[in-house]
Amino acid sequence: PKPLRDEDLPGVSVIIPAYNEEESIKMTVGSILNLDYPKEKLEIIVVDDCSTDKTADIIKREFSKKGVRLLRNRKNGGKAFSLNRGIKASKFDIIGCVDADSLVDSKALKIMIEDFEDTEVGSVTPALKVYKPRGLLQKIQNAEYLLNIFLRKTQGALDAIHVTPGVFSLYRKDILNEIGGFDTGNIAEDMEVALNIHHKGYKITNRIDAITYTLCPKKFRELYKQRLRWYRGALHNMYKYLSLIHISE
C-alpha cells in the first residue's frame, strides 16, 4: 500500500484498558501521544478498571490537559469489558487497542493504517518485540518474540493470523460492532476476536515494519501464569471455532 497523505488519514481512537498499571501507564500513554499522526485525528481513551494504585491519578495529573480521556469503571469488569466500554465511547471509525504495559514506535500507526485501504481487512497487527530484555528469562522470551515476528508475517500471507495482540492492534469499529465486541467471558479475548473476525469473512494483516514493544514477565511464576492463560484460552477458542479448521484430503 502507498503511504497516505495526512489529509487522507482516517481518525483513530486508541483504547487503553488499565488495572493497577502505575509503573508503566505513563510510558504507554506517552508513546501514543508521540505517534506521528495528525493530533486532530487521534483520540486516546484510558479505561481504568477500578485500580487500587495511582493509575487514575497519573492519567489525571499528567495527561488530562493533553486531551487524554479517562473513563473509570464502577466495578472491576476485566479487560474485555473495559475495551468494549472504550469502543462505545469512541468517536472515530478505526480502533486501536493497547495494553497498559506497552510501547508503540512513533511510525507504527501510519504504517499500519495503510492496510485499511483494502476494504476486506478487518484488523491490522504489528511486529511485537520485548522492551529492554534483561536477565536470561527475558532474553529467552525476546528470542521467541523475534521468531514470532516472522511467523506472524507468514500467517498473514496465508490469511491465518489467529491472534490480534493487545500491543497495538487496529480494528474497523463497524466490524467490532458487527461481531459484538470483545468477549467478556473469554480468558484470551485477543484470540477470540481474531477468530471471530475471520469467521465473519474479513482478513487480518500484519505489518512487520510497524514496531511495538511489551514488558514481559521477569519471574518464572509470572511467565507460567501468563502462558497457562494463553494455552487454556487457545484450547477454548479452538473448540469454539472448529468450523474454521479445514483439513485437506
PDB file of C-alpha atoms in Angstrom:
ATOM      1  CA  PRO A   1       0.000   0.000   0.000  1.00  0.00           C
ATOM      2  CA  LYS A   2       1.062   3.569  -0.718  1.00  0.00           C
ATOM      3  CA  PRO A   3       1.563   5.982   2.218  1.00  0.00           C
ATOM      4  CA  LEU A   4      -1.477   8.203   2.749  1.00  0.00           C
ATOM      5  CA  ARG A   5      -1.313  11.978   2.898  1.00  0.00           C
ATOM      6  CA  ASP A   6      -2.219  13.491   6.271  1.00  0.00           C
ATOM      7  CA  GLU A   7      -5.460  14.896   4.897  1.00  0.00           C
ATOM      8  CA  ASP A   8      -6.496  11.406   3.725  1.00  0.00           C
ATOM      9  CA  LEU A   9      -5.776   9.623   7.006  1.00  0.00           C
ATOM     10  CA  PRO A  10      -8.794   8.317   8.949  1.00  0.00           C
ATOM     11  CA  GLY A  11      -9.446   9.192  12.576  1.00  0.00           C
ATOM     12  CA  VAL A  12      -8.220   6.647  15.133  1.00  0.00           C
ATOM     13  CA  SER A  13      -9.463   6.095  18.676  1.00  0.00           C
ATOM     14  CA  VAL A  14      -6.886   4.357  20.866  1.00  0.00           C
ATOM     15  CA  ILE A  15      -8.298   2.439  23.842  1.00  0.00           C
ATOM     16  CA  ILE A  16      -6.013   1.607  26.782  1.00  0.00           C
ATOM     17  CA  PRO A  17      -7.563  -0.710  29.405  1.00  0.00           C
ATOM     18  CA  ALA A  18      -5.719  -0.405  32.706  1.00  0.00           C
ATOM     19  CA  TYR A  19      -5.752  -2.119  36.080  1.00  0.00           C
ATOM     20  CA  ASN A  20      -3.024  -1.240  38.602  1.00  0.00           C
ATOM     21  CA  GLU A  21      -0.580  -0.068  35.941  1.00  0.00           C
ATOM     22  CA  GLU A  22       1.059   2.837  37.789  1.00  0.00           C
ATOM     23  CA  GLU A  23       4.555   1.632  36.875  1.00  0.00           C
ATOM     24  CA  SER A  24       4.007   1.615  33.111  1.00  0.00           C
ATOM     25  CA  ILE A  25       0.923   3.675  32.211  1.00  0.00           C
ATOM     26  CA  LYS A  26       2.883   6.915  31.781  1.00  0.00           C
ATOM     27  CA  MET A  27       5.231   5.232  29.300  1.00  0.00           C
ATOM     28  CA  THR A  28       2.339   3.725  27.345  1.00  0.00           C
ATOM     29  CA  VAL A  29       0.230   6.865  27.053  1.00  0.00           C
ATOM     30  CA  GLY A  30       3.327   8.923  26.277  1.00  0.00           C
ATOM     31  CA  SER A  31       4.177   6.675  23.338  1.00  0.00           C
ATOM     32  CA  ILE A  32       0.658   7.089  21.901  1.00  0.00           C
ATOM     33  CA  LEU A  33       0.829  10.861  22.268  1.00  0.00           C
ATOM     34  CA  ASN A  34       4.167  10.726  20.442  1.00  0.00           C
ATOM     35  CA  LEU A  35       2.730   8.972  17.376  1.00  0.00           C
ATOM     36  CA  ASP A  36       3.463  10.612  14.049  1.00  0.00           C
ATOM     37  CA  TYR A  37      -0.194  11.219  13.285  1.00  0.00           C
ATOM     38  CA  PRO A  38      -2.398  14.337  12.970  1.00  0.00           C
ATOM     39  CA  LYS A  39      -3.427  15.199  16.537  1.00  0.00           C
ATOM     40  CA  GLU A  40      -6.939  16.177  15.493  1.00  0.00           C
ATOM     41  CA  LYS A  41      -7.407  12.668  14.106  1.00  0.00           C
ATOM     42  CA  LEU A  42      -6.161  10.853  17.196  1.00  0.00           C
ATOM     43  CA  GLU A  43      -8.264  10.136  20.287  1.00  0.00           C
ATOM     44  CA  ILE A  44      -6.860   8.458  23.422  1.00  0.00           C
ATOM     45  CA  ILE A  45      -9.170   6.844  25.978  1.00  0.00           C
ATOM     46  CA  VAL A  46      -7.850   5.188  29.142  1.00  0.00           C
ATOM     47  CA  VAL A  47     -10.379   2.904  30.838  1.00  0.00           C
ATOM     48  CA  ASP A  48      -9.441   2.371  34.479  1.00  0.00           C
ATOM     49  CA  ASP A  49     -10.863  -0.919  35.769  1.00  0.00           C
ATOM     50  CA  CYS A  50     -11.118   0.040  39.469  1.00  0.00           C
ATOM     51  CA  SER A  51      -7.362   0.253  40.053  1.00  0.00           C
ATOM     52  CA  THR A  52      -6.282   0.349  43.691  1.00  0.00           C
ATOM     53  CA  ASP A  53      -2.996   2.099  42.925  1.00  0.00           C
ATOM     54  CA  LYS A  54      -2.255   5.523  41.386  1.00  0.00           C
ATOM     55  CA  THR A  55      -3.081   4.655  37.768  1.00  0.00           C
ATOM     56  CA  ALA A  56      -6.056   7.030  37.510  1.00  0.00           C
ATOM     57  CA  ASP A  57      -4.244   9.793  39.415  1.00  0.00           C
ATOM     58  CA  ILE A  58      -1.326   9.641  36.972  1.00  0.00           C
ATOM     59  CA  ILE A  59      -3.660   9.981  33.988  1.00  0.00           C
ATOM     60  CA  LYS A  60      -5.475  12.956  35.512  1.00  0.00           C
ATOM     61  CA  ARG A  61      -2.286  14.686  36.635  1.00  0.00           C
ATOM     62  CA  GLU A  62      -0.059  14.023  33.617  1.00  0.00           C
ATOM     63  CA  PHE A  63      -2.401  13.771  30.656  1.00  0.00           C
ATOM     64  CA  SER A  64      -5.811  15.367  31.193  1.00  0.00           C
ATOM     65  CA  LYS A  65      -4.567  18.696  29.772  1.00  0.00           C
ATOM     66  CA  LYS A  66      -3.200  16.830  26.754  1.00  0.00           C
ATOM     67  CA  GLY A  67      -6.636  15.625  25.721  1.00  0.00           C
ATOM     68  CA  VAL A  68      -6.462  12.087  27.115  1.00  0.00           C
ATOM     69  CA  ARG A  69      -9.895  10.916  28.286  1.00  0.00           C
ATOM     70  CA  LEU A  70     -10.228   8.855  31.461  1.00  0.00           C
ATOM     71  CA  LEU A  71     -13.172   6.516  31.999  1.00  0.00           C
ATOM     72  CA  ARG A  72     -13.467   4.769  35.368  1.00  0.00           C
ATOM     73  CA  ASN A  73     -15.451   1.562  35.722  1.00  0.00           C
ATOM     74  CA  ARG A  74     -17.821   1.393  38.679  1.00  0.00           C
ATOM     75  CA  LYS A  75     -16.801  -2.198  39.305  1.00  0.00           C
ATOM     76  CA  ASN A  76     -13.989  -4.420  38.091  1.00  0.00           C
ATOM     77  CA  GLY A  77     -15.164  -5.877  34.800  1.00  0.00           C
ATOM     78  CA  GLY A  78     -11.959  -7.190  33.221  1.00  0.00           C
ATOM     79  CA  LYS A  79     -10.013  -6.240  30.131  1.00  0.00           C
ATOM     80  CA  ALA A  80     -12.644  -7.118  27.509  1.00  0.00           C
ATOM     81  CA  PHE A  81     -15.303  -5.161  29.390  1.00  0.00           C
ATOM     82  CA  SER A  82     -13.010  -2.118  29.539  1.00  0.00           C
ATOM     83  CA  LEU A  83     -12.206  -2.368  25.822  1.00  0.00           C
ATOM     84  CA  ASN A  84     -15.909  -2.556  24.931  1.00  0.00           C
ATOM     85  CA  ARG A  85     -16.656   0.465  27.090  1.00  0.00           C
ATOM     86  CA  GLY A  86     -13.891   2.446  25.404  1.00  0.00           C
ATOM     87  CA  ILE A  87     -15.104   1.439  21.956  1.00  0.00           C
ATOM     88  CA  LYS A  88     -18.638   2.537  22.799  1.00  0.00           C
ATOM     89  CA  ALA A  89     -17.346   5.943  23.933  1.00  0.00           C
ATOM     90  CA  SER A  90     -15.026   6.412  20.939  1.00  0.00           C
ATOM     91  CA  LYS A  91     -15.681   8.871  18.108  1.00  0.00           C
ATOM     92  CA  PHE A  92     -13.568   7.521  15.237  1.00  0.00           C
ATOM     93  CA  ASP A  93     -14.053   4.599  12.832  1.00  0.00           C
ATOM     94  CA  ILE A  94     -10.682   2.910  13.430  1.00  0.00           C
ATOM     95  CA  ILE A  95      -9.989   1.478  16.887  1.00  0.00           C
ATOM     96  CA  GLY A  96      -6.532   0.831  18.311  1.00  0.00           C
ATOM     97  CA  CYS A  97      -6.228  -1.362  21.402  1.00  0.00           C
ATOM     98  CA  VAL A  98      -3.138  -1.051  23.574  1.00  0.00           C
ATOM     99  CA  ASP A  99      -2.199  -2.894  26.758  1.00  0.00           C
ATOM    100  CA  ALA A 100      -1.056  -0.551  29.519  1.00  0.00           C
ATOM    101  CA  ASP A 101       2.387  -2.172  29.670  1.00  0.00           C
ATOM    102  CA  SER A 102       3.255  -1.457  26.047  1.00  0.00           C
ATOM    103  CA  LEU A 103       5.269   0.996  23.977  1.00  0.00           C
ATOM    104  CA  VAL A 104       4.476   1.932  20.372  1.00  0.00           C
ATOM    105  CA  ASP A 105       7.008   3.243  17.854  1.00  0.00           C
ATOM    106  CA  SER A 106       6.084   6.696  16.561  1.00  0.00           C
ATOM    107  CA  LYS A 107       5.834   5.494  12.947  1.00  0.00           C
ATOM    108  CA  ALA A 108       3.717   2.383  13.607  1.00  0.00           C
ATOM    109  CA  LEU A 109       0.233   3.872  13.199  1.00  0.00           C
ATOM    110  CA  LYS A 110       0.823   5.475   9.807  1.00  0.00           C
ATOM    111  CA  ILE A 111       2.350   2.236   8.550  1.00  0.00           C
ATOM    112  CA  MET A 112      -0.494   0.038   9.782  1.00  0.00           C
ATOM    113  CA  ILE A 113      -3.314   2.330   8.669  1.00  0.00           C
ATOM    114  CA  GLU A 114      -2.316   1.802   5.021  1.00  0.00           C
ATOM    115  CA  ASP A 115      -3.691  -1.750   5.079  1.00  0.00           C
ATOM    116  CA  PHE A 116      -7.248  -0.497   5.613  1.00  0.00           C
ATOM    117  CA  GLU A 117      -7.241   0.701   2.007  1.00  0.00           C
ATOM    118  CA  ASP A 118      -8.332  -2.898   1.375  1.00  0.00           C
ATOM    119  CA  THR A 119     -11.996  -2.901   2.412  1.00  0.00           C
ATOM    120  CA  GLU A 120     -11.848  -6.620   3.263  1.00  0.00           C
ATOM    121  CA  VAL A 121      -9.298  -6.016   6.036  1.00  0.00           C
ATOM    122  CA  GLY A 122     -10.901  -6.041   9.470  1.00  0.00           C
ATOM    123  CA  SER A 123      -7.774  -5.794  11.601  1.00  0.00           C
ATOM    124  CA  VAL A 124      -4.077  -4.965  11.268  1.00  0.00           C
ATOM    125  CA  THR A 125      -1.373  -6.289  13.604  1.00  0.00           C
ATOM    126  CA  PRO A 126       2.169  -5.006  14.292  1.00  0.00           C
ATOM    127  CA  ALA A 127       5.579  -6.559  14.883  1.00  0.00           C
ATOM    128  CA  LEU A 128       5.962  -7.190  18.604  1.00  0.00           C
ATOM    129  CA  LYS A 129       9.250  -7.084  20.490  1.00  0.00           C
ATOM    130  CA  VAL A 130      10.264  -7.301  24.163  1.00  0.00           C
ATOM    131  CA  TYR A 131      11.120  -3.939  25.709  1.00  0.00           C
ATOM    132  CA  LYS A 132      14.681  -3.845  27.068  1.00  0.00           C
ATOM    133  CA  PRO A 133      15.058  -7.558  27.940  1.00  0.00           C
ATOM    134  CA  ARG A 134      17.240  -8.191  30.996  1.00  0.00           C
ATOM    135  CA  GLY A 135      18.268 -11.490  32.510  1.00  0.00           C
ATOM    136  CA  LEU A 136      18.129 -14.957  30.989  1.00  0.00           C
ATOM    137  CA  LEU A 137      14.355 -15.431  31.243  1.00  0.00           C
ATOM    138  CA  GLN A 138      13.520 -12.206  29.445  1.00  0.00           C
ATOM    139  CA  LYS A 139      16.189 -12.785  26.796  1.00  0.00           C
ATOM    140  CA  ILE A 140      14.698 -16.212  26.042  1.00  0.00           C
ATOM    141  CA  GLN A 141      11.290 -14.567  25.658  1.00  0.00           C
ATOM    142  CA  ASN A 142      12.872 -11.922  23.422  1.00  0.00           C
ATOM    143  CA  ALA A 143      14.211 -14.610  21.090  1.00  0.00           C
ATOM    144  CA  GLU A 144      10.749 -16.185  20.991  1.00  0.00           C
ATOM    145  CA  TYR A 145       9.099 -12.852  20.143  1.00  0.00           C
ATOM    146  CA  LEU A 146      11.618 -12.174  17.364  1.00  0.00           C
ATOM    147  CA  LEU A 147      10.840 -15.574  15.830  1.00  0.00           C
ATOM    148  CA  ASN A 148       7.126 -14.871  16.105  1.00  0.00           C
ATOM    149  CA  ILE A 149       7.547 -11.698  14.041  1.00  0.00           C
ATOM    150  CA  PHE A 150       8.422 -13.803  11.010  1.00  0.00           C
ATOM    151  CA  LEU A 151       5.849 -16.496  11.832  1.00  0.00           C
ATOM    152  CA  ARG A 152       3.114 -13.859  12.015  1.00  0.00           C
ATOM    153  CA  LYS A 153       4.176 -12.433   8.663  1.00  0.00           C
ATOM    154  CA  THR A 154       3.877 -15.911   7.163  1.00  0.00           C
ATOM    155  CA  GLN A 155       0.465 -16.358   8.762  1.00  0.00           C
ATOM    156  CA  GLY A 156      -0.580 -13.029   7.272  1.00  0.00           C
ATOM    157  CA  ALA A 157       0.398 -14.187   3.787  1.00  0.00           C
ATOM    158  CA  LEU A 158      -1.817 -17.250   4.315  1.00  0.00           C
ATOM    159  CA  ASP A 159      -4.657 -15.198   5.851  1.00  0.00           C
ATOM    160  CA  ALA A 160      -4.222 -17.283   9.001  1.00  0.00           C
ATOM    161  CA  ILE A 161      -3.414 -14.789  11.775  1.00  0.00           C
ATOM    162  CA  HIS A 162      -5.270 -16.173  14.788  1.00  0.00           C
ATOM    163  CA  VAL A 163      -4.379 -13.575  17.444  1.00  0.00           C
ATOM    164  CA  THR A 164      -4.613  -9.789  17.345  1.00  0.00           C
ATOM    165  CA  PRO A 165      -2.226  -8.943  20.213  1.00  0.00           C
ATOM    166  CA  GLY A 166      -3.131  -6.343  22.805  1.00  0.00           C
ATOM    167  CA  VAL A 167       0.044  -4.475  21.969  1.00  0.00           C
ATOM    168  CA  PHE A 168      -1.485  -2.091  19.422  1.00  0.00           C
ATOM    169  CA  SER A 169      -3.719  -3.999  17.055  1.00  0.00           C
ATOM    170  CA  LEU A 170      -6.067  -1.909  14.905  1.00  0.00           C
ATOM    171  CA  TYR A 171      -9.692  -2.712  14.013  1.00  0.00           C
ATOM    172  CA  ARG A 172     -12.564  -1.318  12.000  1.00  0.00           C
ATOM    173  CA  LYS A 173     -15.131  -0.226  14.576  1.00  0.00           C
ATOM    174  CA  ASP A 174     -18.087  -1.296  12.467  1.00  0.00           C
ATOM    175  CA  ILE A 175     -16.699  -4.841  12.310  1.00  0.00           C
ATOM    176  CA  LEU A 176     -16.128  -4.909  16.083  1.00  0.00           C
ATOM    177  CA  ASN A 177     -19.749  -3.843  16.492  1.00  0.00           C
ATOM    178  CA  GLU A 178     -20.850  -6.483  13.989  1.00  0.00           C
ATOM    179  CA  ILE A 179     -19.203  -9.293  15.972  1.00  0.00           C
ATOM    180  CA  GLY A 180     -20.399  -7.977  19.327  1.00  0.00           C
ATOM    181  CA  GLY A 181     -17.084  -6.534  20.501  1.00  0.00           C
ATOM    182  CA  PHE A 182     -14.670  -8.402  22.742  1.00  0.00           C
ATOM    183  CA  ASP A 183     -15.960 -11.499  24.531  1.00  0.00           C
ATOM    184  CA  THR A 184     -16.080 -10.626  28.238  1.00  0.00           C
ATOM    185  CA  GLY A 185     -16.250 -14.292  29.226  1.00  0.00           C
ATOM    186  CA  ASN A 186     -13.110 -15.301  27.324  1.00  0.00           C
ATOM    187  CA  ILE A 187      -9.673 -15.501  29.001  1.00  0.00           C
ATOM    188  CA  ALA A 188      -7.935 -14.970  25.632  1.00  0.00           C
ATOM    189  CA  GLU A 189     -10.049 -12.192  24.171  1.00  0.00           C
ATOM    190  CA  ASP A 190      -7.337 -11.212  21.665  1.00  0.00           C
ATOM    191  CA  MET A 191      -7.534 -14.671  20.099  1.00  0.00           C
ATOM    192  CA  GLU A 192     -11.318 -14.885  20.222  1.00  0.00           C
ATOM    193  CA  VAL A 193     -11.799 -11.554  18.475  1.00  0.00           C
ATOM    194  CA  ALA A 194      -9.346 -12.542  15.712  1.00  0.00           C
ATOM    195  CA  LEU A 195     -11.101 -15.848  15.066  1.00  0.00           C
ATOM    196  CA  ASN A 196     -14.467 -14.088  15.126  1.00  0.00           C
ATOM    197  CA  ILE A 197     -13.242 -11.592  12.513  1.00  0.00           C
ATOM    198  CA  HIS A 198     -12.170 -14.488  10.274  1.00  0.00           C
ATOM    199  CA  HIS A 199     -15.477 -16.243  10.977  1.00  0.00           C
ATOM    200  CA  LYS A 200     -17.308 -13.219   9.562  1.00  0.00           C
ATOM    201  CA  GLY A 201     -15.207 -13.371   6.399  1.00  0.00           C
ATOM    202  CA  TYR A 202     -12.775 -10.489   6.964  1.00  0.00           C
ATOM    203  CA  LYS A 203      -8.987 -10.513   6.666  1.00  0.00           C
ATOM    204  CA  ILE A 204      -6.314  -9.771   9.270  1.00  0.00           C
ATOM    205  CA  THR A 205      -2.976  -8.446   8.066  1.00  0.00           C
ATOM    206  CA  ASN A 206       0.435  -7.941   9.632  1.00  0.00           C
ATOM    207  CA  ARG A 207       2.933  -5.124   9.169  1.00  0.00           C
ATOM    208  CA  ILE A 208       6.421  -6.330  10.028  1.00  0.00           C
ATOM    209  CA  ASP A 209       7.683  -2.736   9.695  1.00  0.00           C
ATOM    210  CA  ALA A 210       5.369  -1.398  12.434  1.00  0.00           C
ATOM    211  CA  ILE A 211       7.267  -1.912  15.687  1.00  0.00           C
ATOM    212  CA  THR A 212       5.736  -2.191  19.151  1.00  0.00           C
ATOM    213  CA  TYR A 213       7.176  -3.318  22.484  1.00  0.00           C
ATOM    214  CA  THR A 214       5.832  -5.097  25.551  1.00  0.00           C
ATOM    215  CA  LEU A 215       7.096  -5.568  29.086  1.00  0.00           C
ATOM    216  CA  CYS A 216       7.479  -9.309  29.588  1.00  0.00           C
ATOM    217  CA  PRO A 217       7.455 -11.332  32.833  1.00  0.00           C
ATOM    218  CA  LYS A 218      10.591 -11.108  34.931  1.00  0.00           C
ATOM    219  CA  LYS A 219       9.950 -14.170  37.073  1.00  0.00           C
ATOM    220  CA  PHE A 220       9.168 -17.754  36.134  1.00  0.00           C
ATOM    221  CA  ARG A 221       5.938 -17.804  38.157  1.00  0.00           C
ATOM    222  CA  GLU A 222       4.622 -14.763  36.263  1.00  0.00           C
ATOM    223  CA  LEU A 223       5.568 -16.378  32.961  1.00  0.00           C
ATOM    224  CA  TYR A 224       3.919 -19.657  33.962  1.00  0.00           C
ATOM    225  CA  LYS A 225       0.628 -17.911  34.815  1.00  0.00           C
ATOM    226  CA  GLN A 226       0.722 -15.953  31.553  1.00  0.00           C
ATOM    227  CA  ARG A 227       1.342 -18.997  29.383  1.00  0.00           C
ATOM    228  CA  LEU A 228      -1.206 -21.118  31.245  1.00  0.00           C
ATOM    229  CA  ARG A 229      -3.838 -18.493  30.449  1.00  0.00           C
ATOM    230  CA  TRP A 230      -2.719 -18.371  26.812  1.00  0.00           C
ATOM    231  CA  TYR A 231      -2.875 -22.140  26.336  1.00  0.00           C
ATOM    232  CA  ARG A 232      -6.178 -22.566  28.159  1.00  0.00           C
ATOM    233  CA  GLY A 233      -7.586 -19.763  26.036  1.00  0.00           C
ATOM    234  CA  ALA A 234      -6.250 -21.373  22.860  1.00  0.00           C
ATOM    235  CA  LEU A 235      -7.938 -24.684  23.627  1.00  0.00           C
ATOM    236  CA  HIS A 236     -11.220 -22.970  24.470  1.00  0.00           C
ATOM    237  CA  ASN A 237     -11.212 -20.871  21.293  1.00  0.00           C
ATOM    238  CA  MET A 238     -10.106 -23.756  19.074  1.00  0.00           C
ATOM    239  CA  TYR A 239     -13.166 -25.672  20.236  1.00  0.00           C
ATOM    240  CA  LYS A 240     -15.402 -22.604  19.812  1.00  0.00           C
ATOM    241  CA  TYR A 241     -14.256 -22.047  16.220  1.00  0.00           C
ATOM    242  CA  LEU A 242     -13.807 -25.612  14.964  1.00  0.00           C
ATOM    243  CA  SER A 243     -15.686 -24.551  11.829  1.00  0.00           C
ATOM    244  CA  LEU A 244     -12.631 -22.536  10.733  1.00  0.00           C
ATOM    245  CA  ILE A 245     -10.404 -25.614  10.617  1.00  0.00           C
ATOM    246  CA  HIS A 246     -10.196 -27.074   7.119  1.00  0.00           C
ATOM    247  CA  ILE A 247      -8.471 -30.404   6.568  1.00  0.00           C
ATOM    248  CA  SER A 248      -7.442 -31.205   3.012  1.00  0.00           C
ATOM    249  CA  GLU A 249      -7.755 -34.774   1.797  1.00  0.00           C
TER     250      GLU A 249
END
